Tab-separated table of C-alpha atoms in Angstrom:
chain	number	residue	atom	x	y	z
A	1	ILE	CA	-35.609	-7.929	7.609
A	2	PRO	CA	-33.309	-9.126	10.483
A	3	GLY	CA	-30.398	-9.800	7.643
A	4	ALA	CA	-30.955	-6.235	5.941
A	5	PHE	CA	-30.612	-4.796	9.462
A	6	SER	CA	-27.625	-6.809	10.613
A	7	ASN	CA	-26.010	-5.585	7.213
A	8	GLY	CA	-26.736	-2.132	7.572
A	9	TYR	CA	-29.192	-1.773	4.588
A	10	LEU	CA	-32.229	-0.194	6.499
A	11	GLN	CA	-33.075	3.313	7.293
A	12	ASN	CA	-33.928	4.455	10.738
A	13	MET	CA	-37.690	5.173	10.202
A	14	ASN	CA	-37.761	7.599	13.149
A	15	ILE	CA	-35.854	10.215	11.024
A	16	VAL	CA	-37.903	9.646	7.898
A	17	PRO	CA	-39.752	12.890	6.876
A	18	HIS	CA	-43.730	12.786	6.705
A	19	LEU	CA	-44.219	9.376	8.463
A	20	GLN	CA	-47.045	10.083	10.865
A	21	MET	CA	-46.278	7.183	13.258
A	22	ASP	CA	-48.550	8.280	16.159
A	23	LYS	CA	-51.553	7.876	13.505
A	24	ALA	CA	-54.302	5.077	13.580
A	25	TRP	CA	-52.916	3.693	10.373
A	26	TRP	CA	-49.763	2.560	12.217
A	27	ASN	CA	-49.817	-0.026	14.616
A	28	GLN	CA	-48.355	1.510	18.068
A	29	SER	CA	-47.376	-1.683	19.783
A	30	ALA	CA	-45.013	-2.464	16.762
A	31	ASN	CA	-43.648	1.002	16.636
A	32	GLU	CA	-42.486	0.441	20.181
A	33	ALA	CA	-41.372	-3.129	20.000
A	34	PHE	CA	-39.471	-2.685	16.733
A	35	THR	CA	-37.333	0.110	18.119
A	36	LEU	CA	-33.981	-0.547	19.409
A	37	ALA	CA	-31.788	2.240	21.219
A	38	GLY	CA	-33.890	4.934	19.531
A	39	VAL	CA	-33.604	3.365	16.287
A	40	GLN	CA	-37.017	2.187	14.476
A	41	ILE	CA	-36.077	-0.975	12.561
A	42	ALA	CA	-39.429	-1.566	10.823
A	43	ALA	CA	-43.132	-0.828	11.232
A	44	ILE	CA	-46.612	-2.425	10.711
A	45	SER	CA	-49.175	-0.133	9.003
A	46	SER	CA	-52.601	-0.931	7.398
A	47	LEU	CA	-50.561	-1.574	4.126
A	48	ASN	CA	-49.842	-4.804	5.816
A	49	HIS	CA	-52.862	-6.574	5.060
A	50	TYR	CA	-51.443	-9.906	5.845
A	51	ALA	CA	-50.957	-9.081	9.351
A	52	ASN	CA	-54.706	-9.164	9.760
A	53	GLN	CA	-54.868	-12.711	7.774
A	54	VAL	CA	-52.294	-14.163	10.470
A	55	ALA	CA	-54.112	-12.657	13.641
A	56	TRP	CA	-54.500	-15.607	15.990
A	57	TYR	CA	-58.203	-16.284	17.340
A	58	VAL	CA	-60.367	-19.149	18.863
A	59	MET	CA	-62.946	-21.010	16.728
A	60	PHE	CA	-65.558	-22.965	18.453
A	61	ASN	CA	-68.242	-25.730	17.056
A	62	LYS	CA	-71.520	-24.227	17.772
A	63	THR	CA	-73.246	-27.253	16.959
A	64	LEU	CA	-71.110	-29.357	19.662
A	65	PHE	CA	-72.147	-26.385	22.072
A	66	ASP	CA	-75.875	-27.058	21.387
A	67	ASN	CA	-75.302	-30.634	21.630
A	68	TYR	CA	-73.679	-30.132	25.187
A	69	ASP	CA	-76.317	-27.390	26.073
A	70	LEU	CA	-73.866	-24.687	26.560
A	71	GLU	CA	-74.052	-21.095	26.074
A	72	TYR	CA	-72.012	-19.578	23.298
A	73	PRO	CA	-69.173	-17.443	24.910
A	74	TYR	CA	-69.714	-14.199	22.922
A	75	GLN	CA	-71.205	-12.321	26.076
A	76	THR	CA	-68.390	-13.693	28.358
A	77	VAL	CA	-65.938	-11.830	26.076
A	78	ARG	CA	-68.223	-8.441	26.042
A	79	ASP	CA	-68.079	-8.765	29.859
A	80	GLY	CA	-64.392	-9.065	30.094
A	81	ASN	CA	-64.502	-12.501	31.512
A	82	TRP	CA	-63.030	-14.621	28.727
A	83	THR	CA	-60.233	-16.192	30.414
A	84	LEU	CA	-58.269	-19.254	30.208
A	85	ASP	CA	-60.240	-20.332	33.102
A	86	ALA	CA	-63.551	-19.984	31.104
A	87	LEU	CA	-62.121	-21.753	28.249
A	88	HIS	CA	-60.560	-24.514	30.219
A	89	GLU	CA	-63.902	-25.218	32.021
A	90	LEU	CA	-65.809	-25.308	28.625
A	91	VAL	CA	-63.239	-27.715	27.249
A	92	LYS	CA	-63.679	-30.084	30.200
A	93	THR	CA	-67.376	-30.467	29.360
A	94	VAL	CA	-66.448	-32.683	26.662
A	95	PRO	CA	-66.600	-36.469	27.861
A	96	THR	CA	-63.143	-38.248	27.711
A	97	ASP	CA	-62.612	-41.263	25.507
A	98	SER	CA	-65.608	-40.456	23.351
A	99	ASN	CA	-65.358	-43.495	21.277
A	100	GLY	CA	-65.380	-45.761	24.186
A	101	ASP	CA	-62.298	-47.789	23.132
A	102	GLY	CA	-60.614	-47.423	26.339
A	103	ALA	CA	-57.956	-45.237	25.203
A	104	ILE	CA	-57.676	-41.258	24.705
A	105	ASP	CA	-56.062	-40.717	21.395
A	106	HIS	CA	-56.391	-39.093	18.039
A	107	THR	CA	-59.770	-40.751	17.231
A	108	ASP	CA	-61.557	-39.158	20.049
A	109	ILE	CA	-63.442	-35.913	20.370
A	110	PHE	CA	-61.408	-33.380	22.428
A	111	GLY	CA	-62.485	-30.228	23.962
A	112	CYS	CA	-59.702	-28.234	22.243
A	113	ILE	CA	-57.472	-29.043	19.348
A	114	ASN	CA	-54.131	-27.412	19.461
A	115	GLU	CA	-50.787	-27.090	17.906
A	116	SER	CA	-47.744	-26.278	20.152
A	117	PHE	CA	-47.591	-22.840	18.484
A	118	ASP	CA	-50.789	-21.821	20.293
A	119	ALA	CA	-48.697	-21.540	23.465
A	120	ILE	CA	-46.883	-18.487	22.243
A	121	ALA	CA	-50.388	-17.102	21.045
A	122	LEU	CA	-51.654	-17.695	24.884
A	123	THR	CA	-48.413	-15.855	25.988
A	124	GLN	CA	-49.268	-13.045	23.871
A	125	SER	CA	-52.947	-12.728	24.774
A	126	PHE	CA	-52.011	-12.853	28.513
A	127	GLY	CA	-50.074	-9.449	28.108
A	128	CYS	CA	-46.904	-11.741	28.822
A	129	ASP	CA	-43.966	-10.413	27.014
A	130	ILE	CA	-41.119	-12.536	25.981
A	131	MET	CA	-38.958	-9.560	25.609
A	132	ALA	CA	-39.511	-5.885	26.505
A	133	ILE	CA	-37.470	-2.619	25.861
A	134	ASN	CA	-36.473	-1.128	29.028
A	135	SER	CA	-35.822	2.454	30.049
A	136	ASP	CA	-32.513	2.769	28.180
A	137	GLY	CA	-34.217	1.349	24.918
A	138	ILE	CA	-32.678	-1.942	25.115
A	139	PRO	CA	-34.816	-5.244	24.626
A	140	GLU	CA	-34.259	-7.520	27.878
A	141	LEU	CA	-35.627	-10.991	28.670
A	142	VAL	CA	-38.774	-10.692	30.997
A	143	LEU	CA	-40.607	-14.015	30.395
A	144	ASP	CA	-38.930	-15.158	33.677
A	145	LYS	CA	-40.554	-12.323	35.781
A	146	GLU	CA	-42.808	-13.888	38.617
A	147	GLU	CA	-46.083	-12.848	36.995
A	148	ASN	CA	-44.832	-14.182	33.725
A	149	LEU	CA	-43.955	-17.574	35.258
A	150	ASN	CA	-47.336	-17.640	36.785
A	151	ARG	CA	-48.852	-17.146	33.231
A	152	LEU	CA	-46.439	-19.800	31.599
A	153	ALA	CA	-47.501	-22.279	34.338
A	154	ALA	CA	-51.189	-21.745	33.621
A	155	ILE	CA	-50.442	-22.417	29.824
A	156	THR	CA	-48.388	-25.380	30.741
A	157	GLU	CA	-51.186	-26.757	32.876
A	158	PHE	CA	-53.701	-26.550	29.981
A	159	PHE	CA	-51.478	-27.901	27.522
A	160	ASN	CA	-50.990	-31.027	29.940
A	161	ASP	CA	-54.537	-31.679	30.165
A	162	THR	CA	-54.367	-34.299	27.759
A	163	ALA	CA	-57.551	-36.096	28.466
A	164	HIS	CA	-59.216	-32.828	26.820
A	165	VAL	CA	-56.712	-31.094	24.910
A	166	MET	CA	-54.966	-32.448	21.915
A	167	VAL	CA	-51.480	-30.957	20.844
A	168	CYS	CA	-51.376	-32.327	17.552
A	169	GLU	CA	-47.537	-32.591	17.161
A	170	ASN	CA	-47.988	-35.356	20.062
A	171	TYR	CA	-49.392	-37.748	17.451
A	172	ARG	CA	-46.648	-37.681	14.989
A	173	GLY	CA	-45.990	-41.306	13.906
A	174	SER	CA	-49.487	-42.441	14.802
A	175	VAL	CA	-51.445	-40.713	11.913
A	176	GLU	CA	-50.852	-40.804	8.149
A	177	GLY	CA	-49.815	-37.454	6.530
A	178	SER	CA	-49.576	-34.030	8.285
A	179	VAL	CA	-50.652	-33.880	11.961
A	180	TYR	CA	-51.677	-30.210	11.101
A	181	ALA	CA	-54.088	-31.299	8.383
A	182	MET	CA	-55.252	-33.973	10.704
A	183	ARG	CA	-56.102	-31.047	13.522
A	184	THR	CA	-57.846	-29.017	11.012
A	185	ASN	CA	-60.021	-32.077	9.609
A	186	LYS	CA	-60.939	-33.255	12.999
A	187	PHE	CA	-62.269	-29.597	13.639
A	188	ILE	CA	-64.425	-29.749	10.383
A	189	ASN	CA	-65.752	-33.243	11.156
A	190	GLY	CA	-67.149	-32.119	14.514
A	191	GLU	CA	-64.442	-33.685	16.746
A	192	GLY	CA	-63.493	-30.716	18.516
A	193	LEU	CA	-65.332	-27.895	20.667
A	194	PHE	CA	-62.335	-25.303	20.151
A	195	MET	CA	-59.500	-24.768	17.931
A	196	PHE	CA	-57.127	-21.864	17.582
A	197	ASN	CA	-56.558	-20.563	14.033
A	198	CYS	CA	-56.274	-17.423	11.846
A	199	PRO	CA	-58.360	-15.822	8.800
A	200	ALA	CA	-55.684	-16.972	6.519
A	201	ASN	CA	-57.049	-20.503	6.854
A	202	ILE	CA	-61.006	-19.818	7.239
A	203	TYR	CA	-61.541	-20.869	3.706
A	204	LYS	CA	-60.992	-24.292	4.657
A	205	PHE	CA	-64.015	-24.124	6.712
A	206	ALA	CA	-66.421	-22.948	3.951
A	207	ASP	CA	-68.215	-26.322	3.564
A	208	MET	CA	-68.092	-27.267	7.106
A	209	GLU	CA	-71.544	-28.873	7.927
A	210	ASN	CA	-71.471	-28.069	11.742
A	211	ASP	CA	-71.907	-24.335	12.367
A	212	TYR	CA	-68.839	-22.476	13.935
A	213	GLY	CA	-68.230	-19.153	15.599
A	214	VAL	CA	-65.097	-16.961	16.380
A	215	LEU	CA	-63.644	-15.459	19.614
A	216	PRO	CA	-60.437	-13.705	20.511
A	217	LEU	CA	-57.995	-15.373	22.318
A	218	PRO	CA	-58.710	-15.519	26.267
A	219	LYS	CA	-57.049	-13.200	28.898
A	220	TYR	CA	-55.168	-14.745	31.700
A	221	ASP	CA	-57.730	-13.560	34.355
A	222	SER	CA	-60.574	-10.892	34.333
A	223	THR	CA	-58.556	-8.100	35.700
A	224	GLN	CA	-56.525	-7.885	32.552
A	225	ASP	CA	-57.370	-4.692	30.692
A	226	GLY	CA	-58.074	-6.018	27.451
A	227	TYR	CA	-57.764	-8.796	24.840
A	228	TYR	CA	-54.697	-9.262	22.964
A	229	THR	CA	-53.876	-10.648	19.499
A	230	LEU	CA	-50.757	-12.424	18.509
A	231	THR	CA	-50.137	-12.417	14.664
A	232	SER	CA	-47.883	-15.240	13.429
A	233	ASN	CA	-44.026	-14.071	13.578
A	234	ALA	CA	-43.386	-16.346	10.331
A	235	HIS	CA	-45.912	-15.021	8.297
A	236	THR	CA	-46.655	-11.195	9.263
A	237	THR	CA	-45.729	-8.791	6.835
A	238	LEU	CA	-43.778	-5.482	7.748
A	239	LEU	CA	-42.479	-2.462	6.333
A	240	ALA	CA	-38.976	-1.144	6.146
A	241	ILE	CA	-37.035	1.350	4.327
A	242	PRO	CA	-33.678	0.739	2.496
A	243	ARG	CA	-30.921	2.930	2.774
A	244	VAL	CA	-30.336	4.115	-0.672
A	245	HIS	CA	-27.637	6.581	-1.615
A	246	GLY	CA	-29.187	9.645	-3.360
A	247	ALA	CA	-32.630	8.500	-2.512
A	248	ASP	CA	-35.092	11.255	-1.337
A	249	ASP	CA	-36.280	9.807	2.166
A	250	GLY	CA	-39.249	12.454	2.425
A	251	ASP	CA	-40.537	11.580	-0.846
A	252	ILE	CA	-40.552	7.917	0.349
A	253	GLY	CA	-42.193	8.725	3.673
A	254	LEU	CA	-44.713	10.706	2.084
A	255	VAL	CA	-45.839	8.214	-0.208
A	256	VAL	CA	-45.801	5.168	2.356
A	257	ASP	CA	-47.720	7.170	4.841
A	258	ALA	CA	-50.225	8.327	2.163
A	259	MET	CA	-50.600	4.687	1.016
A	260	SER	CA	-50.931	3.436	4.510
A	261	TYR	CA	-53.770	5.952	5.216
A	262	LEU	CA	-55.635	5.004	2.097
A	263	SER	CA	-55.478	1.326	3.213
A	264	TYR	CA	-56.899	2.302	6.518
A	265	VAL	CA	-60.020	4.208	5.116
A	266	ASP	CA	-60.584	2.272	1.981
A	267	VAL	CA	-59.220	-1.222	1.796
A	268	GLU	CA	-59.283	-2.506	5.286
A	269	PRO	CA	-63.143	-1.912	5.771
A	270	MET	CA	-63.694	-3.692	2.216
A	271	TYR	CA	-61.356	-6.614	3.371
A	272	ALA	CA	-63.617	-7.263	6.457
A	273	GLU	CA	-66.828	-6.896	4.787
A	274	THR	CA	-66.193	-8.482	1.512
A	275	TYR	CA	-63.801	-11.406	2.253
A	276	LEU	CA	-64.593	-12.265	5.845
A	277	GLU	CA	-67.954	-11.245	7.012
A	278	ASN	CA	-70.023	-11.953	3.914
A	279	ARG	CA	-68.095	-14.911	2.692
A	280	TYR	CA	-66.819	-17.110	5.923
A	281	LEU	CA	-68.358	-15.478	8.844
A	282	ARG	CA	-71.515	-16.967	9.968
A	283	ASP	CA	-72.993	-14.696	12.405
A	284	GLU	CA	-73.017	-11.146	13.548
A	285	ASP	CA	-71.453	-11.867	16.860
A	286	SER	CA	-68.419	-13.477	15.159
A	287	VAL	CA	-67.940	-10.262	12.959
A	288	GLU	CA	-67.864	-8.355	16.141
A	289	MET	CA	-65.428	-10.727	17.656
A	290	LEU	CA	-63.209	-10.415	14.736
A	291	ASN	CA	-62.879	-6.669	14.866
A	292	ILE	CA	-61.722	-7.319	18.539
A	293	VAL	CA	-59.099	-9.600	17.317
A	294	ILE	CA	-57.629	-7.324	14.298
A	295	GLN	CA	-57.954	-3.859	16.554
A	296	ASN	CA	-55.698	-5.631	19.149
A	297	LYS	CA	-52.776	-6.862	17.295
A	298	THR	CA	-49.781	-6.589	19.943
A	299	TYR	CA	-45.934	-7.061	19.443
A	300	ASP	CA	-43.335	-7.619	21.999
A	301	ALA	CA	-39.271	-6.787	21.512
A	302	ALA	CA	-38.626	-10.449	20.513
A	303	PHE	CA	-41.062	-10.724	17.648
A	304	LEU	CA	-38.901	-9.022	14.947
A	305	LEU	CA	-35.084	-10.105	15.667
A	306	ASN	CA	-36.007	-13.278	17.691
A	307	TYR	CA	-32.902	-12.711	19.605
A	308	GLY	CA	-31.442	-16.369	20.586
A	309	ASN	CA	-34.722	-18.079	19.248
A	310	ALA	CA	-36.178	-16.236	22.038
A	311	ASN	CA	-39.720	-16.453	20.420
A	312	SER	CA	-39.877	-20.152	20.691
A	313	LEU	CA	-39.313	-20.321	24.357
A	314	PRO	CA	-43.143	-20.351	25.698
A	315	GLN	CA	-43.622	-23.289	23.151
A	316	GLU	CA	-40.663	-25.043	24.618
A	317	CYS	CA	-41.894	-24.364	28.046
A	318	SER	CA	-45.341	-25.537	27.583
A	319	SER	CA	-44.145	-28.811	26.291
A	320	GLY	CA	-42.527	-29.667	29.567
A	321	ARG	CA	-43.003	-29.778	33.257
A	322	GLY	CA	-44.248	-26.771	35.039
A	323	ASP	CA	-41.506	-27.039	37.470
A	324	LYS	CA	-38.954	-26.772	34.931
A	325	ILE	CA	-40.001	-23.273	33.514
A	326	ALA	CA	-37.842	-21.075	35.387
A	327	SER	CA	-34.608	-23.142	34.714
A	328	THR	CA	-35.419	-23.578	31.229
A	329	LEU	CA	-35.470	-19.837	30.799
A	330	GLU	CA	-32.380	-19.397	32.515
A	331	SER	CA	-30.610	-21.656	30.434
A	332	LYS	CA	-31.285	-19.805	27.515
A	333	ARG	CA	-30.186	-16.126	28.780
A	334	LYS	CA	-26.852	-15.845	27.589
A	335	ALA	CA	-27.813	-16.747	23.991
A	336	VAL	CA	-30.381	-14.079	24.081
A	337	GLU	CA	-28.148	-11.376	25.685
A	338	LYS	CA	-25.585	-12.012	22.997
A	339	GLU	CA	-27.819	-11.574	20.176
A	340	VAL	CA	-28.952	-8.334	21.930
A	341	GLN	CA	-25.509	-6.853	21.941
A	342	LYS	CA	-24.944	-7.712	17.989
A	343	ALA	CA	-28.383	-6.011	17.394
A	344	LEU	CA	-27.371	-2.984	19.474
A	345	GLN	CA	-24.044	-2.597	17.605
A	346	SER	CA	-26.202	-2.765	14.052
A	347	ALA	CA	-28.455	0.036	15.618
A	348	GLU	CA	-25.627	2.200	16.351
A	349	ASP	CA	-24.210	1.828	12.988
A	350	MET	CA	-27.651	2.846	11.461
A	351	LYS	CA	-27.093	6.024	13.316
A	352	GLN	CA	-24.122	7.080	11.502
């Protein structure tokens, strides 16, 4: 979509007749985030089934919870108190150096088994936008606002707890094969209390002997107004309408909106019940939790066009020192702003 947009091949979805963008079968967060200077480039509706498949959540090993005499966090989620601090406290209950060899490495049991992308997922779940649309309809970098810097610092602290938190990329060269496969296998083999994942990968755990449950991504703190879900910017499917000479945009809008509505009332419930609930989720609490995950998919202004590779900024910040976050963000500002100006010109061209 970014290439089609920059080359002027897309229609402004705001002017396509019969698209009822305010209805429940359209993601309202995406509508706002994908609108640039009054031009809506793309959208996500209930037709975009794969957006649910790549919605990030937290898996936990119920067998290990039982072994450590821990209470499952389902009620904590319902009470609105499932926060990073709550997660980290549980993570730290796992003894360090579990195999007793005097070193903490990939052979140990960890409180949380992560990949670096999970830093982006936490940024989104904290309600912490990388970029936001300002009052003039222009995207701007906001990750360096004070409240967001505090959230990034918390993520960095969590990832730097290497005694309890594994970041699989740190073990490249220490393990044979893919570090991502190693991460998955560790959780399957009962060597991780928590792991971030998404429904697209849940089939890999079908034969896992240890029992598992599913939770939404944590809040930053309990004052946050709800749970927010990131979907993978590499795999989320989107809708866009090409500019075709002689095409009847009204017919296109009517068909796309009708198909989105029918997917909302017929396909989405069947997907949840048949594919996830009956086949892979092991308790009713996890079904409830997954509904929270899917119903709260959230997007920010960097998601679609990735101005100056802005989407990777949380990942980059979390892999370094906490006191370097502000300077890292400032060093990227010019590249981000340059790409925004290019996108604004493309948006103006779409209005013609």
